[in-house]
PDB file of C-alpha atoms in Angstrom:
ATOM      1  CA  SER A  19      26.177  10.686 -10.499  1.00  0.00           C
ATOM      2  CA  ARG A  20      28.427  11.249  -7.416  1.00  0.00           C
ATOM      3  CA  ASN A  21      26.526   8.089  -6.023  1.00  0.00           C
ATOM      4  CA  LEU A  22      26.868   5.779  -8.940  1.00  0.00           C
ATOM      5  CA  GLY A  23      30.237   7.044  -9.262  1.00  0.00           C
ATOM      6  CA  ILE A  24      29.298   8.158 -13.186  1.00  0.00           C
ATOM      7  CA  LYS A  25      29.693  11.208 -15.376  1.00  0.00           C
ATOM      8  CA  PHE A  26      27.073  14.004 -15.256  1.00  0.00           C
ATOM      9  CA  ASP A  27      26.257  13.679 -18.789  1.00  0.00           C
ATOM     10  CA  MET A  28      25.468   9.840 -18.520  1.00  0.00           C
ATOM     11  CA  ALA A  29      23.553  10.200 -15.140  1.00  0.00           C
ATOM     12  CA  GLN A  30      21.427  12.725 -16.598  1.00  0.00           C
ATOM     13  CA  LYS A  31      20.744  10.464 -18.939  1.00  0.00           C
ATOM     14  CA  LEU A  32      19.131   7.907 -17.077  1.00  0.00           C
ATOM     15  CA  ILE A  33      17.173  10.482 -15.010  1.00  0.00           C
ATOM     16  CA  ASP A  34      15.543  11.666 -18.718  1.00  0.00           C
ATOM     17  CA  THR A  35      14.633   7.627 -19.807  1.00  0.00           C
ATOM     18  CA  TYR A  36      13.679   7.352 -16.232  1.00  0.00           C
ATOM     19  CA  LYS A  37      10.924  10.095 -16.684  1.00  0.00           C
ATOM     20  CA  LEU A  38      10.573   8.963 -19.878  1.00  0.00           C
ATOM     21  CA  ARG A  39       9.358   5.622 -19.646  1.00  0.00           C
ATOM     22  CA  ASN A  40       7.291   6.259 -16.326  1.00  0.00           C
ATOM     23  CA  LYS A  41       5.777   9.367 -18.050  1.00  0.00           C
ATOM     24  CA  SER A  42       2.071   8.369 -16.848  1.00  0.00           C
ATOM     25  CA  GLN A  43       3.186   8.414 -13.006  1.00  0.00           C
ATOM     26  CA  TYR A  44       4.346  11.912 -13.426  1.00  0.00           C
ATOM     27  CA  ASP A  45       1.070  12.932 -15.151  1.00  0.00           C
ATOM     28  CA  PHE A  46      -0.845  11.156 -12.853  1.00  0.00           C
ATOM     29  CA  ALA A  47       1.134  13.352  -9.761  1.00  0.00           C
ATOM     30  CA  ALA A  48       0.723  16.484 -11.753  1.00  0.00           C
ATOM     31  CA  ASP A  49      -2.923  15.832 -12.185  1.00  0.00           C
ATOM     32  CA  LEU A  50      -3.685  15.297  -8.448  1.00  0.00           C
ATOM     33  CA  LYS A  51      -5.211  18.059  -6.824  1.00  0.00           C
ATOM     34  CA  VAL A  52      -3.461  19.646  -3.826  1.00  0.00           C
ATOM     35  CA  LYS A  53      -4.877  22.342  -1.377  1.00  0.00           C
ATOM     36  CA  THR A  54      -3.782  25.101   0.558  1.00  0.00           C
ATOM     37  CA  VAL A  55      -4.586  25.440   4.708  1.00  0.00           C
ATOM     38  CA  PHE A  56      -3.089  27.305   7.058  1.00  0.00           C
ATOM     39  CA  GLY A  57       0.179  27.388   5.086  1.00  0.00           C
ATOM     40  CA  GLN A  58       0.076  23.362   4.864  1.00  0.00           C
ATOM     41  CA  LYS A  59      -0.411  21.707   1.353  1.00  0.00           C
ATOM     42  CA  TRP A  60      -2.594  18.986   1.204  1.00  0.00           C
ATOM     43  CA  VAL A  61      -2.864  16.117  -1.810  1.00  0.00           C
ATOM     44  CA  PHE A  62      -6.208  14.848  -2.250  1.00  0.00           C
ATOM     45  CA  ASN A  63      -6.194  10.347  -2.370  1.00  0.00           C
ATOM     46  CA  PRO A  64      -8.831   9.802  -5.460  1.00  0.00           C
ATOM     47  CA  VAL A  65      -8.773   6.069  -4.138  1.00  0.00           C
ATOM     48  CA  SER A  66      -9.394   6.605  -0.372  1.00  0.00           C
ATOM     49  CA  ARG A  67     -11.078  10.241  -1.113  1.00  0.00           C
ATOM     50  CA  PHE A  68      -8.797  11.253   2.107  1.00  0.00           C
ATOM     51  CA  TRP A  69      -6.661  14.158   2.082  1.00  0.00           C
ATOM     52  CA  MET A  70      -3.166  13.683   2.943  1.00  0.00           C
ATOM     53  CA  GLU A  71      -0.375  15.699   4.163  1.00  0.00           C
ATOM     54  CA  LEU A  72       1.948  16.627   1.310  1.00  0.00           C
ATOM     55  CA  ARG A  73       5.615  18.460   2.987  1.00  0.00           C
ATOM     56  CA  SER A  74       7.016  18.677  -0.309  1.00  0.00           C
ATOM     57  CA  ASP A  75       5.411  18.681  -3.928  1.00  0.00           C
ATOM     58  CA  LYS A  76       7.971  16.063  -5.285  1.00  0.00           C
ATOM     59  CA  ASP A  77       6.332  13.530  -2.527  1.00  0.00           C
ATOM     60  CA  ARG A  78       2.577  13.503  -4.421  1.00  0.00           C
ATOM     61  CA  LEU A  79       2.889  10.443  -5.730  1.00  0.00           C
ATOM     62  CA  SER A  80       4.566   8.387  -2.910  1.00  0.00           C
ATOM     63  CA  ALA A  81       1.691   9.974  -0.375  1.00  0.00           C
ATOM     64  CA  ILE A  82      -1.009   8.415  -2.454  1.00  0.00           C
ATOM     65  CA  PHE A  83       1.157   5.094  -3.263  1.00  0.00           C
ATOM     66  CA  SER A  84       1.653   4.920   0.762  1.00  0.00           C
ATOM     67  CA  SER A  85      -1.756   5.959   1.977  1.00  0.00           C
ATOM     68  CA  THR A  86      -3.503   3.833  -0.084  1.00  0.00           C
ATOM     69  CA  GLY A  87      -1.860   0.717   0.732  1.00  0.00           C
ATOM     70  CA  VAL A  88      -2.162   1.580   4.303  1.00  0.00           C
ATOM     71  CA  TRP A  89      -6.122   1.908   3.628  1.00  0.00           C
ATOM     72  CA  PHE A  90      -6.322  -1.326   1.701  1.00  0.00           C
ATOM     73  CA  PHE A  91      -4.443  -2.978   4.611  1.00  0.00           C
ATOM     74  CA  ASP A  92      -6.138  -1.386   7.646  1.00  0.00           C
ATOM     75  CA  THR A  93      -9.140  -2.168   5.669  1.00  0.00           C
ATOM     76  CA  PHE A  94      -8.510  -5.688   5.294  1.00  0.00           C
ATOM     77  CA  THR A  95      -7.398  -6.111   9.118  1.00  0.00           C
ATOM     78  CA  MET A  96     -10.927  -4.799   9.667  1.00  0.00           C
ATOM     79  CA  TYR A  97     -12.548  -7.512   7.803  1.00  0.00           C
ATOM     80  CA  CYS A  98     -10.167  -9.865   9.124  1.00  0.00           C
ATOM     81  CA  LYS A  99     -11.170  -9.160  12.756  1.00  0.00           C
ATOM     82  CA  HIS A 100     -14.940  -8.824  11.737  1.00  0.00           C
ATOM     83  CA  LEU A 101     -15.007 -12.259  10.635  1.00  0.00           C
ATOM     84  CA  GLY A 102     -13.441 -13.649  14.005  1.00  0.00           C
ATOM     85  CA  ILE A 103      -9.579 -13.586  13.259  1.00  0.00           C
ATOM     86  CA  GLN A 104      -8.027 -11.518  15.765  1.00  0.00           C
ATOM     87  CA  PRO A 105      -4.185 -10.371  15.077  1.00  0.00           C
ATOM     88  CA  VAL A 106      -1.457 -10.454  17.444  1.00  0.00           C
ATOM     89  CA  LEU A 107       1.346  -9.202  15.310  1.00  0.00           C
ATOM     90  CA  SER A 108       0.721  -6.191  12.788  1.00  0.00           C
ATOM     91  CA  VAL A 109       3.969  -5.077  10.678  1.00  0.00           C
ATOM     92  CA  HIS A 110       3.909  -2.923   7.599  1.00  0.00           C
ATOM     93  CA  ASP A 111       2.048  -5.250   5.216  1.00  0.00           C
ATOM     94  CA  GLU A 112       1.897  -8.637   7.267  1.00  0.00           C
ATOM     95  CA  LEU A 113      -0.869  -9.802   9.661  1.00  0.00           C
ATOM     96  CA  MET A 114      -0.229 -12.537  12.302  1.00  0.00           C
ATOM     97  CA  ALA A 115      -3.328 -14.570  13.973  1.00  0.00           C
ATOM     98  CA  PHE A 116      -3.461 -17.243  16.338  1.00  0.00           C
ATOM     99  CA  CYS A 117      -4.686 -20.882  14.825  1.00  0.00           C
ATOM    100  CA  LEU A 118      -5.152 -24.384  15.981  1.00  0.00           C
ATOM    101  CA  ASP A 119      -2.520 -26.964  14.399  1.00  0.00           C
ATOM    102  CA  THR A 120      -5.467 -29.016  12.702  1.00  0.00           C
ATOM    103  CA  PRO A 121      -6.234 -29.428   9.472  1.00  0.00           C
ATOM    104  CA  GLU A 122      -9.655 -27.939   9.920  1.00  0.00           C
ATOM    105  CA  ALA A 123      -8.331 -24.703  11.863  1.00  0.00           C
ATOM    106  CA  GLU A 124      -6.041 -23.993   9.045  1.00  0.00           C
ATOM    107  CA  ALA A 125      -9.014 -24.738   6.511  1.00  0.00           C
ATOM    108  CA  GLU A 126     -11.322 -22.276   7.873  1.00  0.00           C
ATOM    109  CA  MET A 127      -8.635 -19.696   9.014  1.00  0.00           C
ATOM    110  CA  ALA A 128      -7.694 -19.699   5.208  1.00  0.00           C
ATOM    111  CA  ALA A 129     -11.279 -19.300   4.215  1.00  0.00           C
ATOM    112  CA  LYS A 130     -11.532 -16.432   6.692  1.00  0.00           C
ATOM    113  CA  LEU A 131      -9.019 -14.587   4.721  1.00  0.00           C
ATOM    114  CA  GLU A 132      -9.723 -15.297   1.410  1.00  0.00           C
ATOM    115  CA  LYS A 133     -13.137 -13.800   2.471  1.00  0.00           C
ATOM    116  CA  ALA A 134     -11.849 -10.746   3.979  1.00  0.00           C
ATOM    117  CA  ILE A 135      -9.649  -9.904   1.249  1.00  0.00           C
ATOM    118  CA  ALA A 136     -12.646 -10.430  -1.186  1.00  0.00           C
ATOM    119  CA  TYR A 137     -14.419  -7.969   1.198  1.00  0.00           C
ATOM    120  CA  THR A 138     -11.366  -5.727   0.929  1.00  0.00           C
ATOM    121  CA  ASN A 139     -11.258  -5.378  -2.862  1.00  0.00           C
ATOM    122  CA  SER A 140     -14.874  -5.287  -3.373  1.00  0.00           C
ATOM    123  CA  LYS A 141     -15.203  -2.456  -0.905  1.00  0.00           C
ATOM    124  CA  ILE A 142     -12.261  -0.511  -2.357  1.00  0.00           C
ATOM    125  CA  LYS A 143     -12.716  -1.386  -6.334  1.00  0.00           C
ATOM    126  CA  LEU A 144      -8.999  -0.884  -7.410  1.00  0.00           C
ATOM    127  CA  ASN A 145      -8.560  -1.469 -10.887  1.00  0.00           C
ATOM    128  CA  VAL A 146      -6.602  -4.858 -10.082  1.00  0.00           C
ATOM    129  CA  PHE A 147      -7.135  -7.711  -7.399  1.00  0.00           C
ATOM    130  CA  ILE A 148      -4.997  -7.647  -4.475  1.00  0.00           C
ATOM    131  CA  GLY A 149      -4.419 -11.097  -3.284  1.00  0.00           C
ATOM    132  CA  ILE A 150      -2.698 -12.420  -0.211  1.00  0.00           C
ATOM    133  CA  ASN A 151      -0.619 -14.837   1.092  1.00  0.00           C
ATOM    134  CA  TYR A 152      -0.701 -17.039   4.219  1.00  0.00           C
ATOM    135  CA  LYS A 153       1.011 -19.718   6.030  1.00  0.00           C
ATOM    136  CA  PHE A 154       0.634 -21.283   9.134  1.00  0.00           C
ATOM    137  CA  GLY A 155       3.542 -22.208  11.039  1.00  0.00           C
ATOM    138  CA  GLU A 156       5.008 -22.229  14.881  1.00  0.00           C
ATOM    139  CA  ASN A 157       6.683 -18.996  14.737  1.00  0.00           C
ATOM    140  CA  TYR A 158       7.124 -16.024  12.841  1.00  0.00           C
ATOM    141  CA  ALA A 159      10.165 -17.155  11.269  1.00  0.00           C
ATOM    142  CA  GLN A 160       8.025 -19.903   9.423  1.00  0.00           C
ATOM    143  CA  THR A 161       5.156 -17.893   8.456  1.00  0.00           C
ATOM    144  CA  HIS A 162       7.484 -14.821   7.145  1.00  0.00           C
TER     145      HIS A 162
END
């Protein structure tokens, strides 16, 4: 209520409505496996099958979403490298590589990127297909 500059009752109503509309996320988070090892909590990521450090119980969902995204992107990067794409920059969920400025080279790069994302989706088997967006240009500003 302080941050929004609204009365407490209205803020509580917003929170309650959010939780109701996102009930499945709260149910999913509550069902996640958590274990304690040497006093430290860990949550099991059912997608990557890795145990992730859990510093606070409220971070269950965030830990799973973030680690799944990182795992997906790292797997995509691995397939890019396997197909001969040498990344020169990797930021959050972006990858940059050099490509000759010819239609043939760009078509070859596009085909490799499409193949890498198909391999990634095939390996990870999410319930949705994750696509990619790529651009060609002379600098980061043109490709971002």
